[in-house]
Short mmCIF file of C-alpha atoms in Angstrom, two decimals:
data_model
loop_
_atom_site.label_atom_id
_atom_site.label_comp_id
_atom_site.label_asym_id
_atom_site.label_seq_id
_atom_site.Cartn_x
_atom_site.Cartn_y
_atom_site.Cartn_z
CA UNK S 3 0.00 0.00 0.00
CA UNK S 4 1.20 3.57 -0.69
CA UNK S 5 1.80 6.70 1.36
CA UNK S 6 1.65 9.38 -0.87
CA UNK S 7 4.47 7.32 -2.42
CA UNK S 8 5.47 5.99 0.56
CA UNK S 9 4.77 9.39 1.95
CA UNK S 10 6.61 10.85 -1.09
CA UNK S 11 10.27 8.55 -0.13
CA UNK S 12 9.99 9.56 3.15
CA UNK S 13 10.00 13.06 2.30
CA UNK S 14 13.17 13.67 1.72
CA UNK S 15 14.21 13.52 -1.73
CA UNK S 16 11.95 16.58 -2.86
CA UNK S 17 13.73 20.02 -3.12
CA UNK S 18 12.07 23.16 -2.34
CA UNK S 19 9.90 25.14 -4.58
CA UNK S 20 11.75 27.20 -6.87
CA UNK S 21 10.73 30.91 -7.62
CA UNK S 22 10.66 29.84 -11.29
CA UNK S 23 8.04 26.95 -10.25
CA UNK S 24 6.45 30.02 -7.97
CA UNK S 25 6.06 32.74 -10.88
CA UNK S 26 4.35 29.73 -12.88
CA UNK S 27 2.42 29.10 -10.64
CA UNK S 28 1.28 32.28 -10.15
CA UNK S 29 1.19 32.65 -14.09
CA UNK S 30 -1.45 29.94 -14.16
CA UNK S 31 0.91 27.18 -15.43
CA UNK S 32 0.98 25.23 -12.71
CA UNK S 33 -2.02 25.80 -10.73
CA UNK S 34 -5.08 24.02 -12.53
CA UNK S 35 -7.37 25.96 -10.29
CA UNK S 36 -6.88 29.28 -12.01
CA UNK S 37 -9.57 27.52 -14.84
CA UNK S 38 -12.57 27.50 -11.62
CA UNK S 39 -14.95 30.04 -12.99
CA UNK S 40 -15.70 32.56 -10.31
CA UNK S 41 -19.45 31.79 -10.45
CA UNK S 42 -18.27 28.38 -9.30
CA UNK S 43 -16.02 29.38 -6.45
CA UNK S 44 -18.85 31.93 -5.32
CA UNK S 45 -21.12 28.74 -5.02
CA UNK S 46 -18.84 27.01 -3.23
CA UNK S 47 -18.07 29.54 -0.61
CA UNK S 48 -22.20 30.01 -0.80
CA UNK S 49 -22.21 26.26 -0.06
CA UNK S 50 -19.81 26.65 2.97
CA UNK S 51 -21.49 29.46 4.48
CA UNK S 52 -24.91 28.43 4.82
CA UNK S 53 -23.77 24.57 5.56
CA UNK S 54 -22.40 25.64 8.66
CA UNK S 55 -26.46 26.34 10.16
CA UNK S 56 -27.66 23.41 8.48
CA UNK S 57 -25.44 21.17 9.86
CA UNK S 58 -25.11 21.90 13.55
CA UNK S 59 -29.26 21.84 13.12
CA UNK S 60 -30.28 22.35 16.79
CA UNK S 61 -27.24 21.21 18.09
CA UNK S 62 -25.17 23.32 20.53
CA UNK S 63 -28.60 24.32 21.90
CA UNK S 64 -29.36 20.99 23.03
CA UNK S 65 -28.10 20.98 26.22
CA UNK S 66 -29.84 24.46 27.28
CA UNK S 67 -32.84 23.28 25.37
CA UNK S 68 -32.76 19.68 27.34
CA UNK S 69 -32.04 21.48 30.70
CA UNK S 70 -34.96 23.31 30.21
CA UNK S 71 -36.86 20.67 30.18
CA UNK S 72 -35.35 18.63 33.42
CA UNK S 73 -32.32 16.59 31.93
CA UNK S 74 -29.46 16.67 34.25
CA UNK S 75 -25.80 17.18 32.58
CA UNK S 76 -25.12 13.51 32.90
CA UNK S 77 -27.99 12.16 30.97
CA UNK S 78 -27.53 15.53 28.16
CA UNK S 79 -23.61 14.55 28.29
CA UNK S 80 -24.96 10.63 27.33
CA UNK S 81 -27.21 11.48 24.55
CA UNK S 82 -24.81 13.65 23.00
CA UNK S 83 -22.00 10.72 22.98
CA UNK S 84 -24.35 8.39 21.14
CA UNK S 85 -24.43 10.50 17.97
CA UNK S 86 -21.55 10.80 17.81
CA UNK S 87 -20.25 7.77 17.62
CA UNK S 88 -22.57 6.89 15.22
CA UNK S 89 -21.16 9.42 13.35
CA UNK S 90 -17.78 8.11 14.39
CA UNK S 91 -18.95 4.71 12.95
CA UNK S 92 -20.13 6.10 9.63
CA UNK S 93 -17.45 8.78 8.33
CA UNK S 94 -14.96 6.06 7.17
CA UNK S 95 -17.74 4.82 5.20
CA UNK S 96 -19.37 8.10 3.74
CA UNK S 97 -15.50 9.07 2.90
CA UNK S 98 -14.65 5.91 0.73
CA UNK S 99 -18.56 6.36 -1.16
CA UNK S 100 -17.53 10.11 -1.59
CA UNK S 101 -14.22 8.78 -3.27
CA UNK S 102 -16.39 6.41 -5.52
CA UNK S 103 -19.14 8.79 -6.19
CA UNK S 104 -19.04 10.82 -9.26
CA UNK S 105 -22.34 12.73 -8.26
CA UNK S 106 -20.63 14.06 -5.03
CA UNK S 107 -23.35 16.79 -5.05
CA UNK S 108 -25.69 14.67 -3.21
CA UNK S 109 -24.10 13.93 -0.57
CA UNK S 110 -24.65 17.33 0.07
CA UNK S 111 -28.30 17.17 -0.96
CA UNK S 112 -29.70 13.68 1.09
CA UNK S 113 -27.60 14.92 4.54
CA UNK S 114 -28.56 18.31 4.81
CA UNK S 115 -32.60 17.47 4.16
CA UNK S 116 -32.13 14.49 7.08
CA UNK S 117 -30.51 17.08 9.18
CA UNK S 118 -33.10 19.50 9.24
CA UNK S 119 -35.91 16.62 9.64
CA UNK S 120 -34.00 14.67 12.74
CA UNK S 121 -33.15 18.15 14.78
CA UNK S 122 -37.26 19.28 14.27
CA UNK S 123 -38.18 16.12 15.72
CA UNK S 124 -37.19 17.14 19.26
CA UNK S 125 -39.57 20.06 19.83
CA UNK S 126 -42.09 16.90 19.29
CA UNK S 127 -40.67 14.77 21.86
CA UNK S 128 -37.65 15.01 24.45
CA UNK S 129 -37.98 11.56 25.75
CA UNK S 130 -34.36 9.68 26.01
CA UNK S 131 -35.11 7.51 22.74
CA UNK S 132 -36.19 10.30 20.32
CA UNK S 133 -33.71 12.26 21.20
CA UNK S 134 -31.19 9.88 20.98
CA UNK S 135 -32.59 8.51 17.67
CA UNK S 136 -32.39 12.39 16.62
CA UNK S 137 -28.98 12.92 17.35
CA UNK S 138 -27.65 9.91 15.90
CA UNK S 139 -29.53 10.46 12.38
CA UNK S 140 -28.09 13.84 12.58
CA UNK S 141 -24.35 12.65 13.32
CA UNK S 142 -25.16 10.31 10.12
CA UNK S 143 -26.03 12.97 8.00
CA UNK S 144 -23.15 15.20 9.35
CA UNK S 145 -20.81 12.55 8.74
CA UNK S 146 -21.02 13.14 4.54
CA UNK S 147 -21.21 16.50 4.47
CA UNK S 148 -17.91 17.76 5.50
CA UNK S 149 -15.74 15.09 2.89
CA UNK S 150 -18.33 15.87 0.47
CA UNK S 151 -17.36 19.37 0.58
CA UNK S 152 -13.50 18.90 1.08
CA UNK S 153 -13.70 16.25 -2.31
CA UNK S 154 -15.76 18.92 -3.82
CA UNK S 155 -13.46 21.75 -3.21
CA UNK S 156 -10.25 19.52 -4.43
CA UNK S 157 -12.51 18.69 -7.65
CA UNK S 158 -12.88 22.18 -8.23
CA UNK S 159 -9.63 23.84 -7.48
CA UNK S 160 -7.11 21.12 -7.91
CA UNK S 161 -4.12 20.26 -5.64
CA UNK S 162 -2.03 23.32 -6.03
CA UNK S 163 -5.14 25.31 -5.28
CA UNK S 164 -6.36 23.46 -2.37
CA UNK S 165 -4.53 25.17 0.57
CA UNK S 166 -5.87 28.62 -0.75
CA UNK S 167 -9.32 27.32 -1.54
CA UNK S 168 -10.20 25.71 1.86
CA UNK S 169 -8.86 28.39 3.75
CA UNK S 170 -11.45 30.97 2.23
CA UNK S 171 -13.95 27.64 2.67
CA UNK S 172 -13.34 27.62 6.10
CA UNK S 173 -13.21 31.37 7.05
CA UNK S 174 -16.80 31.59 4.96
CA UNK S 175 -17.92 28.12 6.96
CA UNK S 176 -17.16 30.03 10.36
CA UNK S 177 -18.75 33.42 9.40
CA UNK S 178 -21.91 31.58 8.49
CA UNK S 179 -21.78 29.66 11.79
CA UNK S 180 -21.52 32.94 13.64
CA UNK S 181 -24.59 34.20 11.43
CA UNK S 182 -26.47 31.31 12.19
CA UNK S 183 -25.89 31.36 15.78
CA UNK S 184 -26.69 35.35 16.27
CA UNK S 185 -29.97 34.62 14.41
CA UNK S 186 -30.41 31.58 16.45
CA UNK S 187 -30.07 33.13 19.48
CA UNK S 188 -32.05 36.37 18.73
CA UNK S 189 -35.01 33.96 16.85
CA UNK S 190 -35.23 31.79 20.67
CA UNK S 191 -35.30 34.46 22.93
CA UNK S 192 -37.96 36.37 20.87
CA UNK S 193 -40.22 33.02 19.46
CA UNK S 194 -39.13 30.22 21.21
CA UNK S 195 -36.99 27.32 19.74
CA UNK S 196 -39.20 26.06 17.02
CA UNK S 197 -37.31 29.34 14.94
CA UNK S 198 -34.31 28.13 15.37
CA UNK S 199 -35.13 25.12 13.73
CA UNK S 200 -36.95 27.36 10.69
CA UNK S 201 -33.65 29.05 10.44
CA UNK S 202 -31.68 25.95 10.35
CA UNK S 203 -34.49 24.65 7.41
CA UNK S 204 -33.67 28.19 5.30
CA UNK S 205 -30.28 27.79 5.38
CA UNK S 206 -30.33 24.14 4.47
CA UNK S 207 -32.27 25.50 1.66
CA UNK S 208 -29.82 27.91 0.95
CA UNK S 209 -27.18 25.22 0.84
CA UNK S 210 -28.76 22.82 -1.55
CA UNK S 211 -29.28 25.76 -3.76
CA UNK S 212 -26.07 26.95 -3.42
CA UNK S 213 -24.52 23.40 -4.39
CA UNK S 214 -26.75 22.65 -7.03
CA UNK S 215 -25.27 26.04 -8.98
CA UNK S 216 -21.93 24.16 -9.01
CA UNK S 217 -21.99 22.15 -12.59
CA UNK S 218 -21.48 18.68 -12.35
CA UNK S 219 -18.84 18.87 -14.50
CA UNK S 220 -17.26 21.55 -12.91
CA UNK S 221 -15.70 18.99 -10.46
CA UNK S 222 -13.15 16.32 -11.45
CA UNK S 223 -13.53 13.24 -9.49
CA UNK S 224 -10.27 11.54 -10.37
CA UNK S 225 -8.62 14.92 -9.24
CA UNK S 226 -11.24 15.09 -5.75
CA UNK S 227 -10.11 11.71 -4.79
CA UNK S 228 -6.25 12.65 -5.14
CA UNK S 229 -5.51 10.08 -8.09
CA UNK S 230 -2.21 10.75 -9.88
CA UNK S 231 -2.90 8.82 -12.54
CA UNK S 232 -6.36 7.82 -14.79
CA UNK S 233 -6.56 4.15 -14.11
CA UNK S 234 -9.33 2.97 -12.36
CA UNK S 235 -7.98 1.18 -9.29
CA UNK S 236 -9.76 -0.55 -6.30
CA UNK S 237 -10.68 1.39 -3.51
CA UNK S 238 -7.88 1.09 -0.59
CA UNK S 239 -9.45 -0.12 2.99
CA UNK S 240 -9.66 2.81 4.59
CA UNK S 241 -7.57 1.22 8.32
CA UNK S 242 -4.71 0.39 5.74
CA UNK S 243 -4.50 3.73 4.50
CA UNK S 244 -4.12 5.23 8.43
CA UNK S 245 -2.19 2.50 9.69
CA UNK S 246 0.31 1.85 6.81
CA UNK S 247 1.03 5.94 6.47
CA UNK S 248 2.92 6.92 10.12
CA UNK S 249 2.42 10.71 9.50
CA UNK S 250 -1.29 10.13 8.80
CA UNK S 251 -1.87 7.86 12.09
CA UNK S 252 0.06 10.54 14.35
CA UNK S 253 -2.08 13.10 13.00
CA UNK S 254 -5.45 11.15 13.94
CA UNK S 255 -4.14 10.27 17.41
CA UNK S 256 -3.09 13.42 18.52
CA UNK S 257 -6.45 15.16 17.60
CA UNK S 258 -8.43 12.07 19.26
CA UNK S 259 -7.08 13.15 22.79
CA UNK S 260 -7.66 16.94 21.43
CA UNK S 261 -11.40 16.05 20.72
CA UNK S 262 -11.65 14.05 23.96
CA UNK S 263 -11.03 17.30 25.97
CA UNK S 264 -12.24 19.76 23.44
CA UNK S 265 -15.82 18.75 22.30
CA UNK S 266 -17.39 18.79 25.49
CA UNK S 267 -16.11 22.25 26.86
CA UNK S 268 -18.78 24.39 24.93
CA UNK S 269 -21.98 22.76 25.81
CA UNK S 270 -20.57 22.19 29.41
CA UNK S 271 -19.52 25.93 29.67
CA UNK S 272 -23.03 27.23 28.55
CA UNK S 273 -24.52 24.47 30.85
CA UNK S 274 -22.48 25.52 34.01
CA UNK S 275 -22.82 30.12 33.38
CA UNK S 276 -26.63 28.97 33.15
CA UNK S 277 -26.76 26.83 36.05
CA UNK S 278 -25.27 29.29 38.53
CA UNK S 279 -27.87 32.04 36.80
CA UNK S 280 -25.00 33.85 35.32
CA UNK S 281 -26.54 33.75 31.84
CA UNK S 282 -29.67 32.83 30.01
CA UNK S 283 -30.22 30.15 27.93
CA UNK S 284 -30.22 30.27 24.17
CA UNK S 285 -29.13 34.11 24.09
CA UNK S 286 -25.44 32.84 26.23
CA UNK S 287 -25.12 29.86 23.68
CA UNK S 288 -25.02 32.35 21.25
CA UNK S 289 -22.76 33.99 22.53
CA UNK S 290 -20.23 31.69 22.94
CA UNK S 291 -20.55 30.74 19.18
CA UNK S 292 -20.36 34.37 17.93
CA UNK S 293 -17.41 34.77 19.88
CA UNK S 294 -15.70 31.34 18.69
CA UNK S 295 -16.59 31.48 15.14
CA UNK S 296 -15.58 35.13 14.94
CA UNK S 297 -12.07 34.29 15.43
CA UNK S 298 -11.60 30.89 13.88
CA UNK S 299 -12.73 33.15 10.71
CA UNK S 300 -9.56 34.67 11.35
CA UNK S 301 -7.74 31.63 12.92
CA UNK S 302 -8.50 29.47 9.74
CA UNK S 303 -7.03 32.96 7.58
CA UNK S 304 -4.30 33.18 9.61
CA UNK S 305 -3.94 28.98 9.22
CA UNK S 306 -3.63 29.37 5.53
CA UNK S 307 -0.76 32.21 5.28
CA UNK S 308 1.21 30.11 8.35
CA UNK S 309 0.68 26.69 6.09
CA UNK S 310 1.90 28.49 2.84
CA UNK S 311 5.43 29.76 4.54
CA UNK S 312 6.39 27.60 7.48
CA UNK S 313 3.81 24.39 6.74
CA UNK S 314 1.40 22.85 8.59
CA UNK S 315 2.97 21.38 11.26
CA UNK S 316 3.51 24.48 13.73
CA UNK S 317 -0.35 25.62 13.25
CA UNK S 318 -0.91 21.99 14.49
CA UNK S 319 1.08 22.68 17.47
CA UNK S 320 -0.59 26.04 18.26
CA UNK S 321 -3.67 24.66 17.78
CA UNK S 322 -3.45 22.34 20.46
CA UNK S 323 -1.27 24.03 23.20
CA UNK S 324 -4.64 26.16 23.08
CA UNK S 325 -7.10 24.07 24.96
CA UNK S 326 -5.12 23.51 27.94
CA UNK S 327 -4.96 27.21 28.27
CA UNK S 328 -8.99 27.04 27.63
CA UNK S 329 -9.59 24.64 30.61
CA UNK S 330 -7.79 26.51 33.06
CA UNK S 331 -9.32 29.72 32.30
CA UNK S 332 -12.80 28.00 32.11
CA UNK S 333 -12.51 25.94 35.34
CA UNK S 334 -11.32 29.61 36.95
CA UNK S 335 -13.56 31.92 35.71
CA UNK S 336 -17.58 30.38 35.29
CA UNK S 337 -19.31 34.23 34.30
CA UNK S 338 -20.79 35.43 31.88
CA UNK S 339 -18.01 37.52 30.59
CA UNK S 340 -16.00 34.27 30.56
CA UNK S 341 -17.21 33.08 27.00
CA UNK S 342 -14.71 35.93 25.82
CA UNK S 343 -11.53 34.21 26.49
CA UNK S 344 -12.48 30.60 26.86
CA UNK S 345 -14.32 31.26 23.02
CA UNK S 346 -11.49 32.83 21.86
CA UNK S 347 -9.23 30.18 22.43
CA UNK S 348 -11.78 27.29 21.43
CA UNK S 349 -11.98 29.65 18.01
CA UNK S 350 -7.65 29.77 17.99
CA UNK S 351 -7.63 26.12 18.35
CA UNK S 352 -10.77 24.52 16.09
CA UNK S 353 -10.08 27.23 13.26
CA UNK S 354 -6.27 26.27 12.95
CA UNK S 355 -7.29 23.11 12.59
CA UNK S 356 -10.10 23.38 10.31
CA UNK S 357 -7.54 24.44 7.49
CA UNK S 358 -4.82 22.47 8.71
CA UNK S 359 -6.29 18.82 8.74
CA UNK S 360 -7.99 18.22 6.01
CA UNK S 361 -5.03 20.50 4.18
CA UNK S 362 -2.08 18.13 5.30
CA UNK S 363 -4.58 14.79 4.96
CA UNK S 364 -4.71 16.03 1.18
CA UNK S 365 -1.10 16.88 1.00
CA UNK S 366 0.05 13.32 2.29
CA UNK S 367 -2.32 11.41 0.11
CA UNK S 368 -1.75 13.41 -2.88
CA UNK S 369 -1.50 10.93 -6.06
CA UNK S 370 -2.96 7.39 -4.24
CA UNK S 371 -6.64 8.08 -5.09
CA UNK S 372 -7.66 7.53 -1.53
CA UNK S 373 -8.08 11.32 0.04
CA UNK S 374 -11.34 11.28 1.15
CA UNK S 375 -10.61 7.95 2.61
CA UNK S 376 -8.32 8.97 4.36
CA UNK S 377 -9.88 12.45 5.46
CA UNK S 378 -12.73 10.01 6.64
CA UNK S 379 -10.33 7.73 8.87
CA UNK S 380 -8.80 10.59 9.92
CA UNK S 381 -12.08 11.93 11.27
CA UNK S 382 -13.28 8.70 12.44
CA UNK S 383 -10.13 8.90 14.99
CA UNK S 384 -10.83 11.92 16.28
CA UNK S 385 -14.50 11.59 16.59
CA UNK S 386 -13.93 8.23 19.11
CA UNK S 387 -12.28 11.41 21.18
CA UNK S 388 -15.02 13.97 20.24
CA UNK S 389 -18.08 11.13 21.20
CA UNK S 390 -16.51 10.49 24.31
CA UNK S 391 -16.07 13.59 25.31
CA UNK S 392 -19.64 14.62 26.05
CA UNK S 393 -20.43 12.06 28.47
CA UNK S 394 -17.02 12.09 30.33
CA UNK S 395 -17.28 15.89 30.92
CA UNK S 396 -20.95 15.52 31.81
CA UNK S 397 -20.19 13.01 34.20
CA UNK S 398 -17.48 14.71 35.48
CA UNK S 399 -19.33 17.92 36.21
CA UNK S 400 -22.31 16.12 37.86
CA UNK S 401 -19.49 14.26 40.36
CA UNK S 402 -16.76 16.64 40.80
CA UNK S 403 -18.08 19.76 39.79
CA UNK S 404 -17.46 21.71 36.71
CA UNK S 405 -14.32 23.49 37.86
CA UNK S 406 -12.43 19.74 37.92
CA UNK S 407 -14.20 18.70 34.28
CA UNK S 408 -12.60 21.72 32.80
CA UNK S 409 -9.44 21.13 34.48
CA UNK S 410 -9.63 17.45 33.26
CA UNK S 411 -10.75 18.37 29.73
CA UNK S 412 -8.55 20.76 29.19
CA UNK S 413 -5.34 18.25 30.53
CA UNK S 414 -5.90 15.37 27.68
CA UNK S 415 -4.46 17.95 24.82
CA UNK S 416 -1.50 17.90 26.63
CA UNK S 417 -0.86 14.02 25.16
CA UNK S 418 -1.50 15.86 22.30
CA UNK S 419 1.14 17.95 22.18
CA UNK S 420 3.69 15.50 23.28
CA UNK S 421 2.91 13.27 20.49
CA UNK S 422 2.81 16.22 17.81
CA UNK S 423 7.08 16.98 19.77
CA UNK S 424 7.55 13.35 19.75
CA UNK S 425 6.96 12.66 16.18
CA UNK S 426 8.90 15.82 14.90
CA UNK S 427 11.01 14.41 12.78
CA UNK S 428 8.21 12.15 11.23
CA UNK S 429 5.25 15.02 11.12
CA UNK S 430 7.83 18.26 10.22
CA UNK S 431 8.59 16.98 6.51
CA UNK S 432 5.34 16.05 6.01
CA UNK S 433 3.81 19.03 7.22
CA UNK S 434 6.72 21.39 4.99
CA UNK S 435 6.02 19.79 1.50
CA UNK S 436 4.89 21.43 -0.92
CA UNK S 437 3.37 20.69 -4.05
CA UNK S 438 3.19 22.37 -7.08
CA UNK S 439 0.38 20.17 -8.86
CA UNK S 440 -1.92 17.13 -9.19
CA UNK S 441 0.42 14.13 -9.77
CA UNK S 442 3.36 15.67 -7.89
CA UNK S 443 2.92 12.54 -5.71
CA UNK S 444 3.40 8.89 -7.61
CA UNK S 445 2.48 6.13 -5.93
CA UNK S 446 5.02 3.25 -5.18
CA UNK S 447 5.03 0.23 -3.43
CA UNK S 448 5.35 0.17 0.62
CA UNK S 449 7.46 -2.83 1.56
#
C-alpha cells in the first residue's frame, strides 16, 4: 500500500519550490485551479457558508434546550456521545462512497434534508429515545457532508489550489456559523426554539441551492479523490491507509485526545454560566458561538498564510497548546463575561485546525486516489475522542463539579502535544512539502 508514495520517499528527496516553479504558478501554469470560474467558487463559498447552520441543526442548543426541560448534565452529556459515535462509525464509510461517487453533489443534498428533519423532531418529543434517535440520524447525515465538501473543493480547485481554496472555505464556513448562531439566538429568545429550527431549514435551503449552482462537470472526481494517474484502481481499505502511512496515524491520534477534551467544553460551559444564573439560555449559547466562530474566521485565515510559509505542522502545534490554556481559564472563571476568552481560544484552536487537517490529509495522500478515505479515517479517529467527550465531561461535572471537568478536559491535549514533539522528525517533513500540482505525488510500493 502507498503513502503518498510511501509518503513521497519519506520526504526527503523533494527540493524546495523554486521561484521559477512560484512565478508559474502564479502565471497559471501550474495551478489548474486558475480555470474554476468565479461563479463556481462563489457557489462554493455560498455552499460553505450556509452549511455551517444546516449542519449543527439544533445542536449546541441541546443541552440548554434539554435542561430546560429537566435533563441533568449527565444524561444531556450521554445522549450527546451516542451520535456521535454513530457518526464516528459512519465517516470512514461516507468518505470511501464520496471517493467512488461521481455525483458528489448529493451527498450534500440527502444529509442536509435528514438534518433538518431529525433536529425538528425534538420540539415533538424530548424523551431519552427520540432524542437519541435524533442525534444519531443527525451525526449520520453530518458525517457526509464535510468530505463531500473537502472532495468537492479539491474537484474544483485542484491540488495546487487546495490550501488557498479551503482556507477561504473555512473562514466563509465560520462566518456563516456565527450568522447562524446570532440569528439563532435572537429567533429563541424572541419566538421560542421552534425558529431556530426554521432558520436551520432556510439555510439548508440555501445550501442545496447553493450546491446545485456548481456544474457537475465543474468537479473532477479523479482529481477530488487525489488520483495521480487515470486508471481505475480498487478502492484502498480505509484502516490500511491510516495504519500503513505513520504521518497520517500521528495526525489522527493526537487530535483524538484533542477532541476528547475539546468537544465537550462548549456545551458544558453554557450548561455551568446557566446553572449558577450567570446567563440565560439560548441568548449565552449564542454567545459563545459568535465569539468562537468570529475568530476561527480569522484563525482558519491566519492557518492558511502560516501553512503556505512555514507548513502545517507548527499551526498543528498552536492549535493544540490552546485548549489547555482554555480549561484553566474555564474551570477559573464560570461568568458570563468568561465566554470571551475561553471562546477565543476554542476559536484559535478549532479554526487552525479546520484548514490544517484536512489541508495536510490532502497533502500526504496526494496521487494514491484515496483522500477522502483517508480524510474520513482521519475523522473517524478523532471523533472516538469527540463522542466520548460529552459524556465524560458531563459526568465529570455532575461528580466533581465543573471546575475539575474543565481542568480534566482541558489536561488530555496535553498528550496531544507530546505526540505532535515526539513525532517531529516524522510530522515536520510532512507538514513542509509542498506541491506544485496534481500528480506531484506517484504512488510506489510500501514494503
Amino acid at each position: 500500500m502507498e503513502c503518498g508514495a510511501r509518503h513521497l520517499a519519506e520526504l526527503s528527496h523533494y527540493a524546495p519550490t523554486s521561484h521559477t516553479e512560484m512565478l508559474c504558478e502564479e502565471a497559471g501554469l501550474v495551478e489548474k485551479s486558475s480555470g474554476a470560474k468565479p461563479q463556481v467558487i462563489a457557489a462554493l463559498l455560498s455552499l460553505n457558508f450556509f452549511m455551517a447552520d444546516m449542519q449543527a441543526g439544533i445542536g449546541p442548543f441541546l443541552g440548554i434546550f434539554l435542561l430546560a426541560h429537566g435533563w441533568e448534565s449527565g444524561l444531556i452529556g450521554t445522549v450527546m456521545t451516542v451520535g456521535g459515535i454513530a457518526g464516528m462509525i459512519m465517516t470512514t464509510p461516507a468518505g470511501a462512497m464520496i471517493d467512488a461517487t461521481t455525483n458528489k453533489r448529493t451527498f450534500v443534498i440527502i444529509p442536509g434534508i435528514f438534518t433538518v428533519i431529525a433536529s425538528a423532531v425534538i420540539l415533538v418529543s424530548q424523551s431519552f429515545w427520540v432524542v437519541a434517535a435524533s442525534q444519531v440520524a443527525t451525526a449520520i447525515a453530518g458525517a457526509a457532508i464535510v468530505p463531500a465538501v473537502t472532495g468537492i473543493t479539491l474537484g474544483i480547485v485542484h491540488q495546487a489550489g487546495f490550501n488557498r481554496q479551503n482556507g477561504r472555505n473555512q473562514a466563509f464556513n465560520h462566518a456563516g456559523n456565527m450568522v447562524g448562531a446570532a440569528l439563532s439566538g435572537l429567533l429563541a429568545w424572541r419566538f421560542g426554539f421552534g425558529a431556530v429550527f426554521i432558520l436551520a431549514a432556510v439555510f439548508g435551503a440555501l445550501s442545496i441551492i447553493s450546491v446545485l449552482i456548481i456544474p457537475k462537470k465543474a468537479i473532477d472526481d479523479h482529481v477530488a479523490r487525489g488520483s495521480s494517474d487515470n486508471s481505475s484502481r480498487e478502492p484502498a481499505s480505509a484502516w490500511r491507509v491510516l495504519l500503513e502511512c505513520k504521518p497520517l496515524l500521528v495526525l489522527a491520534a493526537a487530535l483524538a485526545l484533542f477532541h476528547l477534551g475539546n468537544a465537550a467544553m462548549l456545551p458544558l460551559y453554557g450548561l455551568a454560566v446557566v446553572s449558577g444564573q450567570e446567563g440565560n439560555g439560548a441568548g449565552f449559547v449564542a454567545m459563545t458561538i459568535v465569539v468562537a466562530q468570529g475568530v476561527m474566521i480569522v484563525a482558519s485565515i491566519v492557518a492558511m498564510r502560516m501553512a503556505e510559509n512555514e507548513g502545517y505542522w507548527l499551526v498543528l502545534l498552536i492549535s493544540f497548546i490552546a485548549l489547555p490554556v482554555r480549561g484553566l481559564i474555564a474551570a477559573s472563571v464560570i461568568k458570563y463575561w468568561g465566554v470571551f476568552p475561553v471562546q477565543a481560544l476554542d476559536g484559535i484552536g478549532a479554526g487552525l485546525q479546520s484548514v490544517a487537517v484536512p489541508g495536510l490529509v490532502a497533502r500526504i495522500l496526494n496521487g494514491t486516489g484515496r483522500v477522502n478515505v483517508g480524510q474520513g479515517a482521519v475523522m473517524t479517529v478523532q471523533g472516538v475522542g469527540a463522542a466520548l467527550s460529552p459524556g465524560i465531561g458531563g459526568w465529570l461535572a455532575q461528580e466533581l463539579g465543573y471546575p475539575a471537568a474543565f481542568t480534566i478536559l482541558g489536561c488530555f491535549a496535553i498528550g496531544s502535544i507530546v505526540i505532535w514533539l515526539s513525532f517531529a522528525s516524522v510530522l515536520k517533513p510532512a507538514c513542509a512539502e509542498k506541491r506544485t500540482g496534481d500528480s506531484a505525488a506517484v504512488p510506489v510500493p510500501v514494503s
